[in-house]
Amino acid sequence: MILVTGGAGFIGGNFILDWLAQSNEPVINLDKLTYAGNLDTLKSLKDDARHVFVRGDIGDRELLAKLLAEHKPRAVINFAAESHVDRSIHGPGEFIQTNVGGTFNLLEAVRGYWNALPPDRNTAFRFLHVSTDEVYGSLGPDDHPFTEENNFEPNSPYSASKAASDHLVRAWHHTYGLPVLTTNCSNNYGPYHFPEKLIPLVILNALNGKPLPIYGDGMQIRDWLYVKDHCSAIRRVLEAGKPGETYNVGGWNEKPNIDVVKTICSILDELKPRADGKPYVEQITYVTDRPGHDRRYAIDASKLERELGWKPAETFETGIRKTVEWYLANQDWVQNVTSGAYREWVSKQYGSRE
Ligand code: NAD
Ligand code: DAU
């Protein structure tokens, strides 16, 4: 079996659903259930013995040691993190605690477990750390997309905490020989995405007749990857990646934010026209920029394609349509996550923006 951390979040949840749709290998899912963790995402696994959910913190070394000894996983995949840049600007403390301190404690618990494994299981064991392209900083308009050789130049408290965690993972391989793999992925989108991030926020605000907030001039570029393609990349790296290596994951889909928002508007115009017949783009509102806003991210994923034969299945056009359709068809999931705590966040983040 495998141990997944952060499996009640957006990418971890999609990963577990896809994993169990394709294999019978059980999953232990350790998640703290912060505001971003949502067991509704895993509702279809409620009576499935292959999924064992444990509520807990990756910083709790005692709990980790107990889980590892009891379930004896062949691999640990670390998704658990604080993941939202805007929240890291309002309050960086949790990001340091979970992304840096939590990863350290997880690595130490895993090292103790891995050291005690019999030789064949010790050799086959893998620790896969899920990270982000944001560790590389921001690109100029003509720069080549990030390769695995780029220097780390993180700019936000979030990306700095992820960069720190990547360094810890690297050091645990270099010093202790722990068989680690790291993936650095671009922006994900798709089902079960918490509506604090751009794409689900815009879909929900559009449907609720609210402003669609564009930070600054809206010309910041992100490189979008459908979440299920990220999950297939992680499965491939787990299966065939070389311990100690890092792999960039991306879909060659660079888009300025304003184009992403306009694309969502036009799909909604077609699938769910406004009652007054006007286009959704009329709800677009330019607001104060994010402090320190990175201008451009883009991933060169050719190492992963060349060495492990991975390619994304979706283009941005197919993936974004599927995503909008999913949100239209899953309003109950949306209702459950847009609780009081969500409304408090929206008012804190957007209330005082022009
Ligand atoms: P998310 O915020 O949706 O989910 C994070 C999950 O981790 C939640 O279920 C939360 O409850 C859990 N968690 C938080 N702190 C924890 C702790 N201390 N112990 C145990 N569980 C804890 O995040 P996501 O978007 O699914 O991202 C998952 C991982 O992928 C993160 O490491 C993130 O940095 C990375 N990543 C995300 C993207 C993206 O576009 N979303 C892109 C590249 C990499
Ligand atoms: O690049 C990978 C990263 O992508 C992940 O590591 C992070 O966990 C994930 O949150 C994401 O970070 P971003 O900051 O790029 O994602 P977000 O959806 O918050 O914002 C996308 C872009 O849209 C960014 O340029 C900021 C802008 N934006 C965002 C929001 C929420 C707006 O213009 N308006 C908004 O209301």
mmCIF file of N, CA, C and O in Angstrom, residues 182-244:
data_model
loop_
_atom_site.group_PDB
_atom_site.id
_atom_site.type_symbol
_atom_site.label_atom_id
_atom_site.label_comp_id
_atom_site.label_asym_id
_atom_site.label_seq_id
_atom_site.Cartn_x
_atom_site.Cartn_y
_atom_site.Cartn_z
ATOM 1 N N THR A 182 11.184 14.311 -6.564
ATOM 2 C CA THR A 182 10.462 15.578 -6.406
ATOM 3 C C THR A 182 9.863 15.971 -7.744
ATOM 4 O O THR A 182 10.522 15.871 -8.785
ATOM 5 N N THR A 183 8.603 16.404 -7.705
ATOM 6 C CA THR A 183 7.971 16.927 -8.917
ATOM 7 C C THR A 183 7.679 18.407 -8.703
ATOM 8 O O THR A 183 7.198 18.800 -7.642
ATOM 9 N N ASN A 184 7.976 19.231 -9.710
ATOM 10 C CA ASN A 184 7.679 20.676 -9.647
ATOM 11 C C ASN A 184 6.691 20.991 -10.763
ATOM 12 O O ASN A 184 7.038 20.995 -11.938
ATOM 13 N N CYS A 185 5.452 21.222 -10.365
ATOM 14 C CA CYS A 185 4.375 21.334 -11.355
ATOM 15 C C CYS A 185 3.869 22.772 -11.485
ATOM 16 O O CYS A 185 3.937 23.566 -10.554
ATOM 17 N N SER A 186 3.304 23.051 -12.644
ATOM 18 C CA SER A 186 2.689 24.359 -12.911
ATOM 19 C C SER A 186 1.262 24.389 -12.343
ATOM 20 O O SER A 186 0.818 23.440 -11.702
ATOM 21 N N ASN A 187 0.533 25.468 -12.626
ATOM 22 C CA ASN A 187 -0.825 25.666 -12.071
ATOM 23 C C ASN A 187 -1.793 24.571 -12.515
ATOM 24 O O ASN A 187 -1.940 24.334 -13.718
ATOM 25 N N ASN A 188 -2.451 23.965 -11.543
ATOM 26 C CA ASN A 188 -3.464 22.932 -11.831
ATOM 27 C C ASN A 188 -4.852 23.548 -11.838
ATOM 28 O O ASN A 188 -5.098 24.563 -11.189
ATOM 29 N N TYR A 189 -5.761 22.886 -12.534
ATOM 30 C CA TYR A 189 -7.181 23.245 -12.471
ATOM 31 C C TYR A 189 -7.973 21.977 -12.765
ATOM 32 O O TYR A 189 -7.453 21.014 -13.326
ATOM 33 N N GLY A 190 -9.259 21.977 -12.370
ATOM 34 C CA GLY A 190 -10.086 20.790 -12.613
ATOM 35 C C GLY A 190 -11.095 20.614 -11.495
ATOM 36 O O GLY A 190 -11.319 21.527 -10.680
ATOM 37 N N PRO A 191 -11.720 19.417 -11.411
ATOM 38 C CA PRO A 191 -12.736 19.149 -10.387
ATOM 39 C C PRO A 191 -12.191 19.274 -8.966
ATOM 40 O O PRO A 191 -11.008 19.019 -8.726
ATOM 41 N N TYR A 192 -13.056 19.617 -8.026
ATOM 42 C CA TYR A 192 -12.744 19.666 -6.589
ATOM 43 C C TYR A 192 -11.697 20.730 -6.231
ATOM 44 O O TYR A 192 -10.988 20.600 -5.244
ATOM 45 N N HIS A 193 -11.595 21.781 -7.048
ATOM 46 C CA HIS A 193 -10.619 22.845 -6.768
ATOM 47 C C HIS A 193 -11.272 23.846 -5.832
ATOM 48 O O HIS A 193 -12.331 24.388 -6.139
ATOM 49 N N PHE A 194 -10.636 24.144 -4.722
ATOM 50 C CA PHE A 194 -11.231 25.033 -3.717
ATOM 51 C C PHE A 194 -11.380 26.441 -4.303
ATOM 52 O O PHE A 194 -10.411 26.985 -4.851
ATOM 53 N N PRO A 195 -12.569 27.051 -4.169
ATOM 54 C CA PRO A 195 -12.837 28.301 -4.896
ATOM 55 C C PRO A 195 -12.210 29.561 -4.307
ATOM 56 O O PRO A 195 -12.803 30.632 -4.370
ATOM 57 N N GLU A 196 -10.978 29.433 -3.794
ATOM 58 C CA GLU A 196 -10.177 30.617 -3.454
ATOM 59 C C GLU A 196 -9.191 30.881 -4.590
ATOM 60 O O GLU A 196 -8.628 31.961 -4.678
ATOM 61 N N LYS A 197 -8.966 29.871 -5.449
ATOM 62 C CA LYS A 197 -8.004 29.992 -6.549
ATOM 63 C C LYS A 197 -8.718 30.532 -7.787
ATOM 64 O O LYS A 197 -9.948 30.406 -7.910
ATOM 65 N N LEU A 198 -7.952 31.122 -8.719
ATOM 66 C CA LEU A 198 -8.545 31.906 -9.808
ATOM 67 C C LEU A 198 -9.678 31.180 -10.562
ATOM 68 O O LEU A 198 -10.791 31.726 -10.667
ATOM 69 N N ILE A 199 -9.414 29.996 -11.089
ATOM 70 C CA ILE A 199 -10.397 29.379 -12.000
ATOM 71 C C ILE A 199 -11.714 29.037 -11.301
ATOM 72 O O ILE A 199 -12.783 29.488 -11.747
ATOM 73 N N PRO A 200 -11.705 28.298 -10.177
ATOM 74 C CA PRO A 200 -13.006 28.016 -9.547
ATOM 75 C C PRO A 200 -13.684 29.265 -8.978
ATOM 76 O O PRO A 200 -14.913 29.366 -9.002
ATOM 77 N N LEU A 201 -12.874 30.240 -8.518
ATOM 78 C CA LEU A 201 -13.451 31.490 -7.993
ATOM 79 C C LEU A 201 -14.233 32.216 -9.091
ATOM 80 O O LEU A 201 -15.356 32.694 -8.882
ATOM 81 N N VAL A 202 -13.646 32.272 -10.280
ATOM 82 C CA VAL A 202 -14.288 32.977 -11.395
ATOM 83 C C VAL A 202 -15.562 32.236 -11.823
ATOM 84 O O VAL A 202 -16.595 32.871 -12.079
ATOM 85 N N ILE A 203 -15.521 30.922 -11.870
ATOM 86 C CA ILE A 203 -16.737 30.174 -12.269
ATOM 87 C C ILE A 203 -17.860 30.467 -11.269
ATOM 88 O O ILE A 203 -18.988 30.795 -11.647
ATOM 89 N N LEU A 204 -17.538 30.371 -9.988
ATOM 90 C CA LEU A 204 -18.579 30.565 -8.960
ATOM 91 C C LEU A 204 -19.085 31.997 -8.914
ATOM 92 O O LEU A 204 -20.295 32.228 -8.848
ATOM 93 N N ASN A 205 -18.164 32.953 -8.956
ATOM 94 C CA ASN A 205 -18.594 34.358 -8.921
ATOM 95 C C ASN A 205 -19.456 34.688 -10.135
ATOM 96 O O ASN A 205 -20.457 35.402 -10.018
ATOM 97 N N ALA A 206 -19.074 34.174 -11.297
ATOM 98 C CA ALA A 206 -19.862 34.441 -12.511
ATOM 99 C C ALA A 206 -21.292 33.939 -12.294
ATOM 100 O O ALA A 206 -22.258 34.677 -12.495
ATOM 101 N N LEU A 207 -21.424 32.704 -11.839
ATOM 102 C CA LEU A 207 -22.762 32.112 -11.672
ATOM 103 C C LEU A 207 -23.576 32.846 -10.596
ATOM 104 O O LEU A 207 -24.802 32.882 -10.665
ATOM 105 N N ASN A 208 -22.876 33.437 -9.616
ATOM 106 C CA ASN A 208 -23.582 34.130 -8.531
ATOM 107 C C ASN A 208 -23.742 35.630 -8.788
ATOM 108 O O ASN A 208 -24.099 36.383 -7.874
ATOM 109 N N GLY A 209 -23.423 36.071 -10.002
ATOM 110 C CA GLY A 209 -23.608 37.485 -10.354
ATOM 111 C C GLY A 209 -22.645 38.424 -9.649
ATOM 112 O O GLY A 209 -22.921 39.606 -9.492
ATOM 113 N N LYS A 210 -21.485 37.872 -9.213
ATOM 114 C CA LYS A 210 -20.517 38.707 -8.472
ATOM 115 C C LYS A 210 -19.391 39.181 -9.398
ATOM 116 O O LYS A 210 -19.189 38.600 -10.470
ATOM 117 N N PRO A 211 -18.596 40.190 -8.953
ATOM 118 C CA PRO A 211 -17.462 40.636 -9.775
ATOM 119 C C PRO A 211 -16.441 39.514 -9.992
ATOM 120 O O PRO A 211 -16.259 38.649 -9.120
ATOM 121 N N LEU A 212 -15.780 39.549 -11.143
ATOM 122 C CA LEU A 212 -14.705 38.588 -11.443
ATOM 123 C C LEU A 212 -13.401 39.369 -11.256
ATOM 124 O O LEU A 212 -13.002 40.148 -12.137
ATOM 125 N N PRO A 213 -12.722 39.190 -10.081
ATOM 126 C CA PRO A 213 -11.599 40.087 -9.736
ATOM 127 C C PRO A 213 -10.316 39.743 -10.485
ATOM 128 O O PRO A 213 -9.795 38.636 -10.375
ATOM 129 N N ILE A 214 -9.806 40.710 -11.235
ATOM 130 C CA ILE A 214 -8.531 40.537 -11.954
ATOM 131 C C ILE A 214 -7.499 41.392 -11.234
ATOM 132 O O ILE A 214 -7.649 42.614 -11.150
ATOM 133 N N TYR A 215 -6.437 40.753 -10.745
ATOM 134 C CA TYR A 215 -5.382 41.511 -10.054
ATOM 135 C C TYR A 215 -4.552 42.295 -11.077
ATOM 136 O O TYR A 215 -4.104 41.729 -12.094
ATOM 137 N N GLY A 216 -4.299 43.573 -10.775
ATOM 138 C CA GLY A 216 -3.420 44.389 -11.638
ATOM 139 C C GLY A 216 -3.978 44.491 -13.050
ATOM 140 O O GLY A 216 -5.176 44.693 -13.243
ATOM 141 N N ASP A 217 -3.070 44.296 -14.053
ATOM 142 C CA ASP A 217 -3.513 44.448 -15.450
ATOM 143 C C ASP A 217 -3.996 43.145 -16.067
ATOM 144 O O ASP A 217 -4.368 43.112 -17.246
ATOM 145 N N GLY A 218 -3.937 42.040 -15.298
ATOM 146 C CA GLY A 218 -4.442 40.751 -15.814
ATOM 147 C C GLY A 218 -3.540 40.110 -16.856
ATOM 148 O O GLY A 218 -3.902 39.112 -17.464
ATOM 149 N N MET A 219 -2.328 40.677 -17.047
ATOM 150 C CA MET A 219 -1.430 40.129 -18.072
ATOM 151 C C MET A 219 -0.363 39.194 -17.477
ATOM 152 O O MET A 219 0.603 38.839 -18.150
ATOM 153 N N GLN A 220 -0.552 38.796 -16.220
ATOM 154 C CA GLN A 220 0.353 37.810 -15.624
ATOM 155 C C GLN A 220 0.073 36.458 -16.314
ATOM 156 O O GLN A 220 -1.081 36.130 -16.604
ATOM 157 N N ILE A 221 1.139 35.716 -16.521
ATOM 158 C CA ILE A 221 0.997 34.448 -17.263
ATOM 159 C C ILE A 221 1.190 33.254 -16.337
ATOM 160 O O ILE A 221 2.129 33.217 -15.534
ATOM 161 N N ARG A 222 0.289 32.287 -16.460
ATOM 162 C CA ARG A 222 0.416 31.016 -15.763
ATOM 163 C C ARG A 222 0.345 29.909 -16.811
ATOM 164 O O ARG A 222 -0.216 30.092 -17.888
ATOM 165 N N ASP A 223 0.883 28.734 -16.473
ATOM 166 C CA ASP A 223 0.975 27.609 -17.408
ATOM 167 C C ASP A 223 0.053 26.519 -16.859
ATOM 168 O O ASP A 223 0.394 25.868 -15.867
ATOM 169 N N TRP A 224 -1.112 26.336 -17.474
ATOM 170 C CA TRP A 224 -2.178 25.555 -16.845
ATOM 171 C C TRP A 224 -2.131 24.074 -17.198
ATOM 172 O O TRP A 224 -1.964 23.707 -18.367
ATOM 173 N N LEU A 225 -2.320 23.224 -16.198
ATOM 174 C CA LEU A 225 -2.338 21.770 -16.405
ATOM 175 C C LEU A 225 -3.583 21.182 -15.743
ATOM 176 O O LEU A 225 -3.868 21.457 -14.568
ATOM 177 N N TYR A 226 -4.312 20.374 -16.503
ATOM 178 C CA TYR A 226 -5.502 19.715 -15.962
ATOM 179 C C TYR A 226 -5.057 18.755 -14.853
ATOM 180 O O TYR A 226 -4.095 17.998 -15.023
ATOM 181 N N VAL A 227 -5.753 18.788 -13.718
ATOM 182 C CA VAL A 227 -5.269 18.080 -12.524
ATOM 183 C C VAL A 227 -5.037 16.587 -12.778
ATOM 184 O O VAL A 227 -4.106 15.991 -12.233
ATOM 185 N N LYS A 228 -5.855 15.974 -13.626
ATOM 186 C CA LYS A 228 -5.691 14.528 -13.838
ATOM 187 C C LYS A 228 -4.407 14.219 -14.599
ATOM 188 O O LYS A 228 -3.838 13.131 -14.466
ATOM 189 N N ASP A 229 -3.937 15.201 -15.390
ATOM 190 C CA ASP A 229 -2.635 15.031 -16.040
ATOM 191 C C ASP A 229 -1.500 15.124 -15.012
ATOM 192 O O ASP A 229 -0.495 14.421 -15.118
ATOM 193 N N HIS A 230 -1.673 15.999 -14.020
ATOM 194 C CA HIS A 230 -0.674 16.048 -12.941
ATOM 195 C C HIS A 230 -0.641 14.696 -12.211
ATOM 196 O O HIS A 230 0.429 14.147 -11.928
ATOM 197 N N CYS A 231 -1.826 14.144 -11.953
ATOM 198 C CA CYS A 231 -1.895 12.850 -11.244
ATOM 199 C C CYS A 231 -1.216 11.743 -12.057
ATOM 200 O O CYS A 231 -0.495 10.909 -11.495
ATOM 201 N N SER A 232 -1.413 11.750 -13.369
ATOM 202 C CA SER A 232 -0.785 10.689 -14.175
ATOM 203 C C SER A 232 0.737 10.883 -14.187
ATOM 204 O O SER A 232 1.493 9.896 -14.208
ATOM 205 N N ALA A 233 1.184 12.130 -14.147
ATOM 206 C CA ALA A 233 2.635 12.380 -14.096
ATOM 207 C C ALA A 233 3.225 11.848 -12.785
ATOM 208 O O ALA A 233 4.287 11.222 -12.770
ATOM 209 N N ILE A 234 2.508 12.078 -11.687
ATOM 210 C CA ILE A 234 3.013 11.608 -10.383
ATOM 211 C C ILE A 234 3.073 10.070 -10.367
ATOM 212 O O ILE A 234 4.050 9.477 -9.892
ATOM 213 N N ARG A 235 2.049 9.439 -10.916
ATOM 214 C CA ARG A 235 2.073 7.958 -10.958
ATOM 215 C C ARG A 235 3.276 7.478 -11.770
ATOM 216 O O ARG A 235 3.955 6.518 -11.407
ATOM 217 N N ARG A 236 3.547 8.156 -12.882
ATOM 218 C CA ARG A 236 4.655 7.744 -13.749
ATOM 219 C C ARG A 236 6.012 7.960 -13.052
ATOM 220 O O ARG A 236 6.902 7.110 -13.123
ATOM 221 N N VAL A 237 6.154 9.097 -12.367
ATOM 222 C CA VAL A 237 7.420 9.370 -11.675
ATOM 223 C C VAL A 237 7.615 8.358 -10.540
ATOM 224 O O VAL A 237 8.716 7.840 -10.331
ATOM 225 N N LEU A 238 6.530 8.044 -9.840
ATOM 226 C CA LEU A 238 6.625 7.056 -8.757
ATOM 227 C C LEU A 238 7.079 5.702 -9.305
ATOM 228 O O LEU A 238 7.908 5.009 -8.701
ATOM 229 N N GLU A 239 6.564 5.374 -10.472
ATOM 230 C CA GLU A 239 6.834 4.066 -11.067
ATOM 231 C C GLU A 239 8.253 3.970 -11.629
ATOM 232 O O GLU A 239 8.932 2.966 -11.461
ATOM 233 N N ALA A 240 8.705 5.049 -12.292
ATOM 234 C CA ALA A 240 9.947 4.926 -13.068
ATOM 235 C C ALA A 240 10.975 6.018 -12.805
ATOM 236 O O ALA A 240 12.055 5.982 -13.403
ATOM 237 N N GLY A 241 10.656 6.985 -11.936
ATOM 238 C CA GLY A 241 11.609 8.075 -11.687
ATOM 239 C C GLY A 241 12.869 7.575 -10.998
ATOM 240 O O GLY A 241 12.846 6.577 -10.282
ATOM 241 N N LYS A 242 13.962 8.313 -11.208
ATOM 242 C CA LYS A 242 15.249 7.916 -10.613
ATOM 243 C C LYS A 242 15.415 8.613 -9.264
ATOM 244 O O LYS A 242 15.328 9.855 -9.196
ATOM 245 N N PRO A 243 15.634 7.867 -8.187
ATOM 246 C CA PRO A 243 15.780 8.500 -6.874
ATOM 247 C C PRO A 243 16.812 9.626 -6.893
ATOM 248 O O PRO A 243 17.869 9.513 -7.508
ATOM 249 N N GLY A 244 16.445 10.728 -6.216
ATOM 250 C CA GLY A 244 17.330 11.893 -6.159
ATOM 251 C C GLY A 244 17.034 12.903 -7.256
ATOM 252 O O GLY A 244 17.511 14.037 -7.202
#
